[in-house]
Amino acid sequence: MAIVPRQHITQQKIAEHVQRLGELYPPIRLDSVDRTIKRPWLVAKKFGHVIDYLARVELEVDRNVLELLVLLPDADDTNKTFYADVWQPQEIQHGLILDRLQQDLGRTAAEPELELSFGIKILGALAHLKPIQEIAKLMYFLTGASTERQAVLAYNKINRGMQELGETAISETIITPIKQQEPGHFAFYQMSATAMIQDKVLRPWQLFLTRVMREKSYHLVGTNHMRQYKADMGGVMATLGLDDDLEGYAREVGRVEHRLLWAHKQGMEFPPYILKALKESVELYRDRLERGLKFA
Ligand SMILES: [Fe+2]
Ligand SMILES: [Fe+2]
């Protein structure tokens, strides 16, 4: 998949992409999963906390839908079709399937955060003003591109790990089907954000504010601005080997917004706040390890 589209992204193209995703990838059914686990204790030991994390984040899709209803009161038909008919139905199945897997491994069920944060409610109140709505929309697409990219990378790594453990049922009937659906989500957000920049929807002051807000509010997928989840995410990165090259990871995760918001900054390879968030998570996880609490 082209990560940097040079051609003009029309609304028609985005609508066709959404339609294709709906046709190609129906939500994964729970009964399509082969629940064979050869060595549950080993899978739990190696990847238990990663599966816990992914299950919770996927189940939080219902809060994400509430957030976008608040933030984007004027969402157009393509956006509505995407989140209501494609994205939410796919993500919730990812969550339910992973949540059942974690329970099959003897771990406790996920507890997703489904309450809207105060910040979102405030921004929602302002989002009825058109210029703010436009900023919120670009922020929403950039957040989507960054989080979906993190999902793609995490599922690729965990899939390889499951294959190495010889857990073919988990790899072939859980992780692979989930992993196939994430790049389409990423492409939707990337195309949508790109179109807003190509069409010059935002005035310079709105772009300036978007940059400031990304710097102030950027967070890794599922951390919800909470210390505990940031440390958990650090643990996920450590287990999946994503902490070996944090700059390379920041480049991957930040590619879309680097290109769309920061291209004018000479010498910047990725938005610095992304690397900062990655380092913070890894450090919080290491602190926790030192204190002897592996995944409290
Ligand atoms: Fe997902
Ligand atoms: Fe996704």
CSV table of C-alpha atoms and ligand atoms in Angstrom, one decimal, residues 54 57-58 87 90-95 98 148 151 155 178-179 181-182 185, ligand 1:
chain,number,residue,atom,x,y,z
A,54,LEU,CA,-5.1,-5.2,22.5
A,57,VAL,CA,-8.1,-1.1,23.1
A,58,GLU,CA,-10.3,-2.8,20.5
A,87,TRP,CA,-15.0,0.3,11.3
A,90,GLN,CA,-15.0,-4.9,12.5
A,91,GLU,CA,-13.2,-3.5,15.6
A,92,ILE,CA,-15.7,-4.7,18.1
A,93,GLN,CA,-15.3,-8.3,16.8
A,94,HIS,CA,-11.5,-7.9,17.2
A,95,GLY,CA,-12.1,-6.9,20.8
A,98,LEU,CA,-9.2,-11.2,21.7
A,148,GLU,CA,-4.2,2.2,13.0
A,151,ALA,CA,-2.2,-1.7,15.3
A,155,TYR,CA,-0.3,-7.4,14.9
A,178,ILE,CA,-7.7,-9.2,12.4
A,179,LYS,CA,-4.4,-8.0,10.9
A,181,GLN,CA,-8.5,-5.5,8.4
A,182,GLU,CA,-6.3,-2.8,10.0
A,185,HIS,CA,-8.6,1.5,8.4
B,1,FE,FE,-8.7,-3.6,15.3
